PDB file of C-alpha atoms in Angstrom:
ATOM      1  CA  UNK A   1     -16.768  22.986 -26.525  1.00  0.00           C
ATOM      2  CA  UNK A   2     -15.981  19.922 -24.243  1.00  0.00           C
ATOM      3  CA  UNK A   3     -18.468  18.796 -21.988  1.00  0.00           C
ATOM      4  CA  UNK A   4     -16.592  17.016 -18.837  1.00  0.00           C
ATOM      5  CA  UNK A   5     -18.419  14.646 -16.108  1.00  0.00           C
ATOM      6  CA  UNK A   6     -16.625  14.103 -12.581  1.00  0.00           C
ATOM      7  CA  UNK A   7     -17.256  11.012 -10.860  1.00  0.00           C
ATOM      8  CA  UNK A   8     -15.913   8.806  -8.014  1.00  0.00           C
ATOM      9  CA  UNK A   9     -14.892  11.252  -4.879  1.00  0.00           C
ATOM     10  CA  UNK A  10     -16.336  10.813  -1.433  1.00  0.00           C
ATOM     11  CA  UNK A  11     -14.874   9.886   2.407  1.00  0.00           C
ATOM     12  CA  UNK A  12     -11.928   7.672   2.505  1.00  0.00           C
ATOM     13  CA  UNK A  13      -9.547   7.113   5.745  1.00  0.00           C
ATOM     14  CA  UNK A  14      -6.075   7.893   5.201  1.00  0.00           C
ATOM     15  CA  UNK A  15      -4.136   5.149   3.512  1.00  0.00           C
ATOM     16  CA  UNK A  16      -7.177   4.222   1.659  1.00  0.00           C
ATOM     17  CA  UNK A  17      -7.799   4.478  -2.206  1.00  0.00           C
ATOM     18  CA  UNK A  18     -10.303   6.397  -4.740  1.00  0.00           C
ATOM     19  CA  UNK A  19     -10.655   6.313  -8.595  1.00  0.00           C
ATOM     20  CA  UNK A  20     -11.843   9.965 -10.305  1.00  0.00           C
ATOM     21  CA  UNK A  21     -13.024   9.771 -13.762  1.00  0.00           C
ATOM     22  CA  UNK A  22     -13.713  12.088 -16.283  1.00  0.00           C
ATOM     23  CA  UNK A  23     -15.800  11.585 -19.327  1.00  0.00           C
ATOM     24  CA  UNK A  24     -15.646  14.157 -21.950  1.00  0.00           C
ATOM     25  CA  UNK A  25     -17.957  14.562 -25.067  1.00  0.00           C
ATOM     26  CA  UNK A  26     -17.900  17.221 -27.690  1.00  0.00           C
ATOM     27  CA  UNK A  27     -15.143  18.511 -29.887  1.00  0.00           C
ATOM     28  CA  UNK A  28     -12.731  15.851 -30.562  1.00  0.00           C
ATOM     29  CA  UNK A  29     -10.136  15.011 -28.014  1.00  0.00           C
ATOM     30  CA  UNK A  30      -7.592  13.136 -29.942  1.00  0.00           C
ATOM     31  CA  UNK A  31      -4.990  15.418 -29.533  1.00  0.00           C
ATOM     32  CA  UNK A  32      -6.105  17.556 -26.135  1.00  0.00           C
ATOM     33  CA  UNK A  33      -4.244  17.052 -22.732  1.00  0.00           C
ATOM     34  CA  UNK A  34      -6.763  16.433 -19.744  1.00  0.00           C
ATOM     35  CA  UNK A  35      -6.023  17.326 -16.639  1.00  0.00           C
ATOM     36  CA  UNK A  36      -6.745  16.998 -13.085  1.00  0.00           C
ATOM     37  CA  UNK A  37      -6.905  20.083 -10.329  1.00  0.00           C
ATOM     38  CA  UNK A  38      -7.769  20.110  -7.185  1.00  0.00           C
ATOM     39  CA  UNK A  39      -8.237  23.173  -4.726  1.00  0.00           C
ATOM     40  CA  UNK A  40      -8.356  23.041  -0.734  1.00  0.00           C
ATOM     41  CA  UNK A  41     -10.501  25.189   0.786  1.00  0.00           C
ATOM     42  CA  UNK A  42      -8.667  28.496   1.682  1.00  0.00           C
ATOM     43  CA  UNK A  43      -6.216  27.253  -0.894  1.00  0.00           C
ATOM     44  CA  UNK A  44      -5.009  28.170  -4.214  1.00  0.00           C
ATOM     45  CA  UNK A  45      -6.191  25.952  -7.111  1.00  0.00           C
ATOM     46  CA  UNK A  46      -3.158  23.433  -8.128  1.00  0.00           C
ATOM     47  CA  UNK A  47      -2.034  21.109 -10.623  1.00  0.00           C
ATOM     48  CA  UNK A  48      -2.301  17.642 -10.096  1.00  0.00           C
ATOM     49  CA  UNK A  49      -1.925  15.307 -13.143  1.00  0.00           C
ATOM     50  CA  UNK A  50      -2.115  15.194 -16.310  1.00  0.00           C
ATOM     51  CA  UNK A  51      -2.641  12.753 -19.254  1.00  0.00           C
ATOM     52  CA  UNK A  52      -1.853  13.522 -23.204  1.00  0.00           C
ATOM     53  CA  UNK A  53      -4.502  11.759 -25.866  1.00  0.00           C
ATOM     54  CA  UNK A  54      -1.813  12.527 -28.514  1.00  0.00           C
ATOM     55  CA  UNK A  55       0.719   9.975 -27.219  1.00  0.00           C
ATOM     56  CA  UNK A  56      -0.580   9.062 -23.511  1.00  0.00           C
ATOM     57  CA  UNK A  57       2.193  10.594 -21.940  1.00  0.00           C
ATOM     58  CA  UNK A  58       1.436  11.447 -18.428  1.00  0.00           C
ATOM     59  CA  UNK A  59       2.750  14.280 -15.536  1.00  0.00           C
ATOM     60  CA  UNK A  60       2.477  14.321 -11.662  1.00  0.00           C
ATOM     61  CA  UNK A  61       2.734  16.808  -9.456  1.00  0.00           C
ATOM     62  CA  UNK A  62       6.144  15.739  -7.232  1.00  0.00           C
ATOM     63  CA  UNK A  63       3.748  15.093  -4.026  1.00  0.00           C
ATOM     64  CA  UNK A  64       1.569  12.084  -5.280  1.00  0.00           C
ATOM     65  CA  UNK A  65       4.095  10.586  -7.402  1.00  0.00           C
ATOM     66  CA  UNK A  66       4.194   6.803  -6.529  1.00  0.00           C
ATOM     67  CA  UNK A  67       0.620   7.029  -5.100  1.00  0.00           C
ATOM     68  CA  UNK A  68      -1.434   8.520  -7.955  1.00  0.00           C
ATOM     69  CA  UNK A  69      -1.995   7.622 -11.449  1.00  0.00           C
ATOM     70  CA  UNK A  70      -3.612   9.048 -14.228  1.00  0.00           C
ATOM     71  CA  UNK A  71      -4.338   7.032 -17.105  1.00  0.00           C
ATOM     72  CA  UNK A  72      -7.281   7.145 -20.480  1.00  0.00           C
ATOM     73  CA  UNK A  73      -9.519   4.678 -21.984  1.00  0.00           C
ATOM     74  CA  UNK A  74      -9.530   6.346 -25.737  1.00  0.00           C
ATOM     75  CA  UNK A  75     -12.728   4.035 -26.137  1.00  0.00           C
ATOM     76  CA  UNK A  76     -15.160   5.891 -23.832  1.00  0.00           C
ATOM     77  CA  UNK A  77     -13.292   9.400 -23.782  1.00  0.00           C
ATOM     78  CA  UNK A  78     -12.217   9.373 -20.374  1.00  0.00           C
ATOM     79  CA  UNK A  79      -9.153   9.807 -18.155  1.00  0.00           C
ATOM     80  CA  UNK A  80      -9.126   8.233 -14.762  1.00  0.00           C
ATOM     81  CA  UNK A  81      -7.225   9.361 -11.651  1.00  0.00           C
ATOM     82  CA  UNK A  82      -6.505   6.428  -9.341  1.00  0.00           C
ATOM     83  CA  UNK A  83      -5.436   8.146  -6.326  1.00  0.00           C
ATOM     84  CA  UNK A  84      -3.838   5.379  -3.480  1.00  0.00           C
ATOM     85  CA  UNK A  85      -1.995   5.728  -0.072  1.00  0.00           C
ATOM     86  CA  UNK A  86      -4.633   9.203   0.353  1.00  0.00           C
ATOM     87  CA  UNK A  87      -3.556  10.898   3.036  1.00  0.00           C
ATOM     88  CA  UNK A  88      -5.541  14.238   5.053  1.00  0.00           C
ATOM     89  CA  UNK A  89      -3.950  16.982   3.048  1.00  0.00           C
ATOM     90  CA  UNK A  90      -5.427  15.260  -0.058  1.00  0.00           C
ATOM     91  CA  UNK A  91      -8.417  16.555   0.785  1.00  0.00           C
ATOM     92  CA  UNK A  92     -10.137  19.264  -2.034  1.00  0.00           C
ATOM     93  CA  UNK A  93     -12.327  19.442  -4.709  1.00  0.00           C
ATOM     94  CA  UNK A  94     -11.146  17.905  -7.955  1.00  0.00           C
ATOM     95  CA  UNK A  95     -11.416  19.117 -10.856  1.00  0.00           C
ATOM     96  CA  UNK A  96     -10.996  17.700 -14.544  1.00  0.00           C
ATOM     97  CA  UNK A  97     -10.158  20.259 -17.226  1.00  0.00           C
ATOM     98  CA  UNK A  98      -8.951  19.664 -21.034  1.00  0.00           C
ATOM     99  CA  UNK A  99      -6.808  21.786 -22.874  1.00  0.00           C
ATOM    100  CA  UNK A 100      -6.856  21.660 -27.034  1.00  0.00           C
ATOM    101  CA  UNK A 101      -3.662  20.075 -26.973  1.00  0.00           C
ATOM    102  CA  UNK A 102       0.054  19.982 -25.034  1.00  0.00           C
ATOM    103  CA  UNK A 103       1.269  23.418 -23.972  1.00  0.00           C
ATOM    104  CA  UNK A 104      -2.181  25.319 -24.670  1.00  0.00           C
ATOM    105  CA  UNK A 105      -4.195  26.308 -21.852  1.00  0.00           C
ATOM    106  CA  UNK A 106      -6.793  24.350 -20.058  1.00  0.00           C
ATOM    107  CA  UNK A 107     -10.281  25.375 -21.284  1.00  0.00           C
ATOM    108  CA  UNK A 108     -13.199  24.050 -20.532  1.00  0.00           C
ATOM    109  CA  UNK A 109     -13.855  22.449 -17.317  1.00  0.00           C
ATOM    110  CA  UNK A 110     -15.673  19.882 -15.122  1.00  0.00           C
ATOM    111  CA  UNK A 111     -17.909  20.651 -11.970  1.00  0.00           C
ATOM    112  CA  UNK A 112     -15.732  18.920  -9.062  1.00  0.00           C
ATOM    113  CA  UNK A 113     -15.922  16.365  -7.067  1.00  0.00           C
ATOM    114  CA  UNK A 114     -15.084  16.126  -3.573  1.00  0.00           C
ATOM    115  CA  UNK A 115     -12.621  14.288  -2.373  1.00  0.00           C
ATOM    116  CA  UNK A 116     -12.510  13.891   1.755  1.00  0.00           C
ATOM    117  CA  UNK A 117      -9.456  11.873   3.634  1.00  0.00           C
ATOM    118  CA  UNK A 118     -10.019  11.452   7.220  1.00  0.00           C
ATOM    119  CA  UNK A 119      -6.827  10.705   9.464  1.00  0.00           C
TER     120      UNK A 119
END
């Protein structure tokens, strides 16, 4: 098991900027794949980035390319989310998950946090 702590959402205006992180503790994550969700209310859950431990390759979803990041500090176990340019329909809960390694599916996951862009 992977324990996973969400931090950093709140109220932002549109253009504005937030950092998520994600600490994780447990079973070793050296080769797992964290990733971050996020799900609008009414909406379906969706992908939103994703960062490898393995090599620190990274993957965005095509609509917050060139505004978010997603990036890990291997020393304190977690992966950040710096999210930039936010605009309204950025607004969900987001979720960090980890997955056992590339390609296998996300297992344990965090609690949320809420992220809120006003326009």
């Amino acid at each position: 098991q992977v324990q996973l702590v969400e931090s950093g959402g709140g109220l932002v205006q549109a253009g504005g900027s937030l950092r998520l992180s994600c600490a994780a503790s447990g079973r070793s994550i050296s080769r797992a794949t964290m990733g971050w969700f996020r799900q609008a209310p009414g909406k379906e859950r969706e992908f939103v980035a994703s960062f490898s431990w393995s090599d620190g390759s990274t993957y965005l979803r095509y609509s917050v390319k060139g505004r978010f990041t997603i990036s890990g500090d291997n020393a304190k176990n977690t992966v950040y989310l710096q999210m930039n340019s936010l605009k309204p329909e950025d607004t969900a809960v987001y979720y960090c998950a980890v997955a056992p390694s590339r390609g296998r599916e996300y297992d344990n996951w965090g609690q949320g946090t809420q992220v809120t862009v006003s326009s």
